[in-house]
Amino acid sequence: MVSGRLGLADARGYHYRALAALEEYGSLCQADLGRRAGMDRSDIVATVNELADRRFVDRSPDPTDRRRNIISVTRRGRQHLRALDDVLVAAQDEAFASLDPAERDQLAALLTKVLAHHTRQAKDSSPEPSTSDGLRGSGR
């Protein structure tokens, strides 16, 4: 249902995820954008290429590391994101039409609880990022 509606808007779920991550976190290197959007490296490359071709994002060299690109959402990209937000709201309204407002609120609360649990679980099981000296954690 959602992918069908996004297709009618000439978009894909990956487009929405990348644009929403840029809107939330600001300009990011391509690798960080992929992590923030929960996308595989090969998928983020193709997605950024598609979004750049449509002038929804700008790609510029990272001044601190010329091997990396910094991706920024453009004004046109923000407009597209707002349109996609409307598409997703319409899809949700269609999907949950059989629920009354109280049931929708209850479903949202339950799904939020499940997501929070799995987010904590994933955070607890992920390794600490390496420091500049290659050590894990604080390096103590």
Short mmCIF file of N, CA and C in Angstrom, two decimals, residues 1-80:
data_model
loop_
_atom_site.label_atom_id
_atom_site.label_comp_id
_atom_site.label_asym_id
_atom_site.label_seq_id
_atom_site.Cartn_x
_atom_site.Cartn_y
_atom_site.Cartn_z
N MET A 1 0.82 -1.19 0.00
CA MET A 1 0.00 0.00 0.00
C MET A 1 0.87 1.26 0.00
N VAL A 2 1.83 1.33 0.93
CA VAL A 2 2.71 2.49 1.01
C VAL A 2 3.58 2.60 -0.23
N SER A 3 4.21 1.50 -0.63
CA SER A 3 5.10 1.57 -1.80
C SER A 3 4.31 1.93 -3.06
N GLY A 4 3.07 1.45 -3.16
CA GLY A 4 2.23 1.81 -4.30
C GLY A 4 1.95 3.30 -4.34
N ARG A 5 1.63 3.86 -3.19
CA ARG A 5 1.37 5.31 -3.13
C ARG A 5 2.64 6.11 -3.38
N LEU A 6 3.76 5.64 -2.85
CA LEU A 6 5.03 6.33 -3.13
C LEU A 6 5.34 6.27 -4.62
N GLY A 7 5.08 5.13 -5.24
CA GLY A 7 5.30 5.00 -6.68
C GLY A 7 4.48 5.99 -7.48
N LEU A 8 3.25 6.23 -7.05
CA LEU A 8 2.41 7.23 -7.72
C LEU A 8 3.00 8.63 -7.58
N ALA A 9 3.75 8.85 -6.51
CA ALA A 9 4.41 10.14 -6.29
C ALA A 9 5.81 10.16 -6.89
N ASP A 10 6.13 9.15 -7.71
CA ASP A 10 7.44 9.02 -8.35
C ASP A 10 8.57 8.98 -7.31
N ALA A 11 8.35 8.17 -6.28
CA ALA A 11 9.34 8.04 -5.20
C ALA A 11 9.40 6.60 -4.73
N ARG A 12 10.44 6.32 -3.95
CA ARG A 12 10.59 5.00 -3.32
C ARG A 12 10.77 5.22 -1.83
N GLY A 13 10.57 4.15 -1.07
CA GLY A 13 10.74 4.24 0.37
C GLY A 13 12.13 4.72 0.75
N TYR A 14 13.14 4.28 -0.01
CA TYR A 14 14.51 4.72 0.28
C TYR A 14 14.65 6.23 0.13
N HIS A 15 13.96 6.81 -0.84
CA HIS A 15 14.02 8.27 -1.02
C HIS A 15 13.51 8.95 0.25
N TYR A 16 12.37 8.47 0.73
CA TYR A 16 11.78 9.07 1.92
C TYR A 16 12.72 8.92 3.11
N ARG A 17 13.26 7.73 3.31
CA ARG A 17 14.13 7.49 4.46
C ARG A 17 15.36 8.39 4.43
N ALA A 18 15.98 8.53 3.27
CA ALA A 18 17.18 9.36 3.16
C ALA A 18 16.85 10.84 3.38
N LEU A 19 15.80 11.32 2.73
CA LEU A 19 15.43 12.73 2.90
C LEU A 19 15.02 13.03 4.34
N ALA A 20 14.28 12.13 4.96
CA ALA A 20 13.86 12.34 6.35
C ALA A 20 15.06 12.35 7.29
N ALA A 21 16.04 11.48 7.05
CA ALA A 21 17.24 11.46 7.89
C ALA A 21 18.03 12.76 7.74
N LEU A 22 18.15 13.26 6.51
CA LEU A 22 18.86 14.52 6.30
C LEU A 22 18.11 15.68 6.96
N GLU A 23 16.81 15.66 6.88
CA GLU A 23 16.01 16.72 7.51
C GLU A 23 16.18 16.67 9.03
N GLU A 24 16.22 15.47 9.60
CA GLU A 24 16.33 15.33 11.05
C GLU A 24 17.74 15.61 11.56
N TYR A 25 18.77 15.11 10.88
CA TYR A 25 20.14 15.17 11.40
C TYR A 25 21.01 16.22 10.72
N GLY A 26 20.53 16.83 9.65
CA GLY A 26 21.34 17.79 8.91
C GLY A 26 22.25 17.08 7.92
N SER A 27 23.16 17.82 7.32
CA SER A 27 24.07 17.27 6.32
C SER A 27 24.92 16.16 6.93
N LEU A 28 25.10 15.10 6.16
CA LEU A 28 25.84 13.92 6.63
C LEU A 28 26.72 13.38 5.52
N CYS A 29 27.81 12.71 5.91
CA CYS A 29 28.56 11.97 4.91
C CYS A 29 27.68 10.80 4.47
N GLN A 30 27.97 10.28 3.30
CA GLN A 30 27.12 9.24 2.73
C GLN A 30 27.01 8.01 3.64
N ALA A 31 28.12 7.61 4.27
CA ALA A 31 28.10 6.44 5.16
C ALA A 31 27.21 6.69 6.37
N ASP A 32 27.32 7.89 6.98
CA ASP A 32 26.48 8.21 8.14
C ASP A 32 25.01 8.32 7.74
N LEU A 33 24.75 8.84 6.55
CA LEU A 33 23.37 8.91 6.07
C LEU A 33 22.80 7.50 5.96
N GLY A 34 23.57 6.58 5.41
CA GLY A 34 23.11 5.20 5.31
C GLY A 34 22.80 4.61 6.67
N ARG A 35 23.67 4.87 7.66
CA ARG A 35 23.43 4.35 9.00
C ARG A 35 22.18 4.98 9.62
N ARG A 36 22.06 6.29 9.51
CA ARG A 36 20.91 7.00 10.10
C ARG A 36 19.60 6.58 9.45
N ALA A 37 19.65 6.28 8.15
CA ALA A 37 18.44 5.89 7.42
C ALA A 37 18.20 4.38 7.48
N GLY A 38 19.14 3.64 8.08
CA GLY A 38 19.00 2.19 8.18
C GLY A 38 19.10 1.51 6.83
N MET A 39 20.02 1.98 6.00
CA MET A 39 20.15 1.46 4.64
C MET A 39 21.52 0.83 4.41
N ASP A 40 21.55 -0.20 3.59
CA ASP A 40 22.79 -0.85 3.19
C ASP A 40 23.62 0.12 2.35
N ARG A 41 24.94 -0.06 2.39
CA ARG A 41 25.86 0.81 1.67
C ARG A 41 25.54 0.91 0.18
N SER A 42 25.27 -0.22 -0.46
CA SER A 42 24.98 -0.18 -1.90
C SER A 42 23.65 0.52 -2.18
N ASP A 43 22.69 0.37 -1.29
CA ASP A 43 21.40 1.04 -1.48
C ASP A 43 21.51 2.54 -1.30
N ILE A 44 22.33 2.99 -0.35
CA ILE A 44 22.45 4.43 -0.12
C ILE A 44 23.15 5.09 -1.30
N VAL A 45 24.12 4.42 -1.90
CA VAL A 45 24.81 4.98 -3.07
C VAL A 45 23.81 5.22 -4.20
N ALA A 46 23.02 4.21 -4.52
CA ALA A 46 22.03 4.34 -5.60
C ALA A 46 20.98 5.40 -5.25
N THR A 47 20.55 5.43 -4.00
CA THR A 47 19.53 6.39 -3.57
C THR A 47 20.05 7.81 -3.68
N VAL A 48 21.27 8.06 -3.20
CA VAL A 48 21.85 9.40 -3.28
C VAL A 48 22.00 9.81 -4.74
N ASN A 49 22.42 8.89 -5.60
CA ASN A 49 22.53 9.20 -7.02
C ASN A 49 21.18 9.62 -7.60
N GLU A 50 20.13 8.87 -7.27
CA GLU A 50 18.79 9.19 -7.77
C GLU A 50 18.32 10.54 -7.24
N LEU A 51 18.52 10.78 -5.96
CA LEU A 51 18.08 12.04 -5.36
C LEU A 51 18.88 13.23 -5.90
N ALA A 52 20.17 13.03 -6.14
CA ALA A 52 21.00 14.10 -6.70
C ALA A 52 20.59 14.40 -8.14
N ASP A 53 20.29 13.36 -8.91
CA ASP A 53 19.84 13.56 -10.30
C ASP A 53 18.57 14.41 -10.36
N ARG A 54 17.74 14.29 -9.33
CA ARG A 54 16.47 15.03 -9.29
C ARG A 54 16.60 16.34 -8.51
N ARG A 55 17.83 16.67 -8.10
CA ARG A 55 18.15 17.90 -7.38
C ARG A 55 17.43 17.99 -6.03
N PHE A 56 17.21 16.83 -5.40
CA PHE A 56 16.64 16.79 -4.05
C PHE A 56 17.74 16.85 -3.00
N VAL A 57 18.97 16.50 -3.37
CA VAL A 57 20.13 16.60 -2.48
C VAL A 57 21.30 17.19 -3.25
N ASP A 58 22.21 17.81 -2.51
CA ASP A 58 23.49 18.26 -3.04
C ASP A 58 24.57 17.35 -2.47
N ARG A 59 25.56 17.09 -3.29
CA ARG A 59 26.69 16.27 -2.87
C ARG A 59 27.94 17.15 -3.03
N SER A 60 28.72 17.27 -1.95
CA SER A 60 29.94 18.07 -2.02
C SER A 60 31.05 17.34 -1.28
N PRO A 61 32.31 17.59 -1.68
CA PRO A 61 33.42 16.92 -1.00
C PRO A 61 33.50 17.34 0.47
N ASP A 62 33.82 16.39 1.32
CA ASP A 62 34.02 16.66 2.74
C ASP A 62 35.33 17.42 2.88
N PRO A 63 35.32 18.63 3.45
CA PRO A 63 36.56 19.41 3.56
C PRO A 63 37.62 18.76 4.44
N THR A 64 37.22 17.86 5.34
CA THR A 64 38.19 17.20 6.22
C THR A 64 38.68 15.88 5.66
N ASP A 65 37.98 15.35 4.67
CA ASP A 65 38.36 14.06 4.07
C ASP A 65 37.83 14.02 2.64
N ARG A 66 38.69 14.35 1.70
CA ARG A 66 38.28 14.48 0.29
C ARG A 66 37.77 13.17 -0.32
N ARG A 67 37.97 12.05 0.37
CA ARG A 67 37.46 10.77 -0.14
C ARG A 67 35.97 10.62 0.09
N ARG A 68 35.43 11.45 0.97
CA ARG A 68 34.01 11.33 1.33
C ARG A 68 33.21 12.49 0.75
N ASN A 69 31.93 12.25 0.57
CA ASN A 69 31.00 13.29 0.15
C ASN A 69 30.08 13.65 1.31
N ILE A 70 29.72 14.92 1.39
CA ILE A 70 28.72 15.39 2.34
C ILE A 70 27.43 15.57 1.55
N ILE A 71 26.35 15.00 2.07
CA ILE A 71 25.06 15.06 1.41
C ILE A 71 24.17 16.03 2.18
N SER A 72 23.56 16.96 1.46
CA SER A 72 22.67 17.96 2.07
C SER A 72 21.36 17.97 1.31
N VAL A 73 20.26 18.13 2.04
CA VAL A 73 18.95 18.22 1.40
C VAL A 73 18.78 19.64 0.84
N THR A 74 18.21 19.75 -0.34
CA THR A 74 17.96 21.04 -0.97
C THR A 74 16.55 21.53 -0.63
N ARG A 75 16.27 22.76 -0.98
CA ARG A 75 14.91 23.28 -0.77
C ARG A 75 13.91 22.43 -1.56
N ARG A 76 14.28 22.08 -2.77
CA ARG A 76 13.41 21.21 -3.59
C ARG A 76 13.21 19.85 -2.90
N GLY A 77 14.27 19.33 -2.29
CA GLY A 77 14.18 18.06 -1.56
C GLY A 77 13.25 18.17 -0.36
N ARG A 78 13.30 19.30 0.35
CA ARG A 78 12.40 19.51 1.50
C ARG A 78 10.94 19.57 1.04
N GLN A 79 10.71 20.22 -0.10
CA GLN A 79 9.35 20.27 -0.64
C GLN A 79 8.87 18.86 -1.00
N HIS A 80 9.75 18.08 -1.60
CA HIS A 80 9.40 16.70 -1.97
C HIS A 80 9.13 15.87 -0.71
#
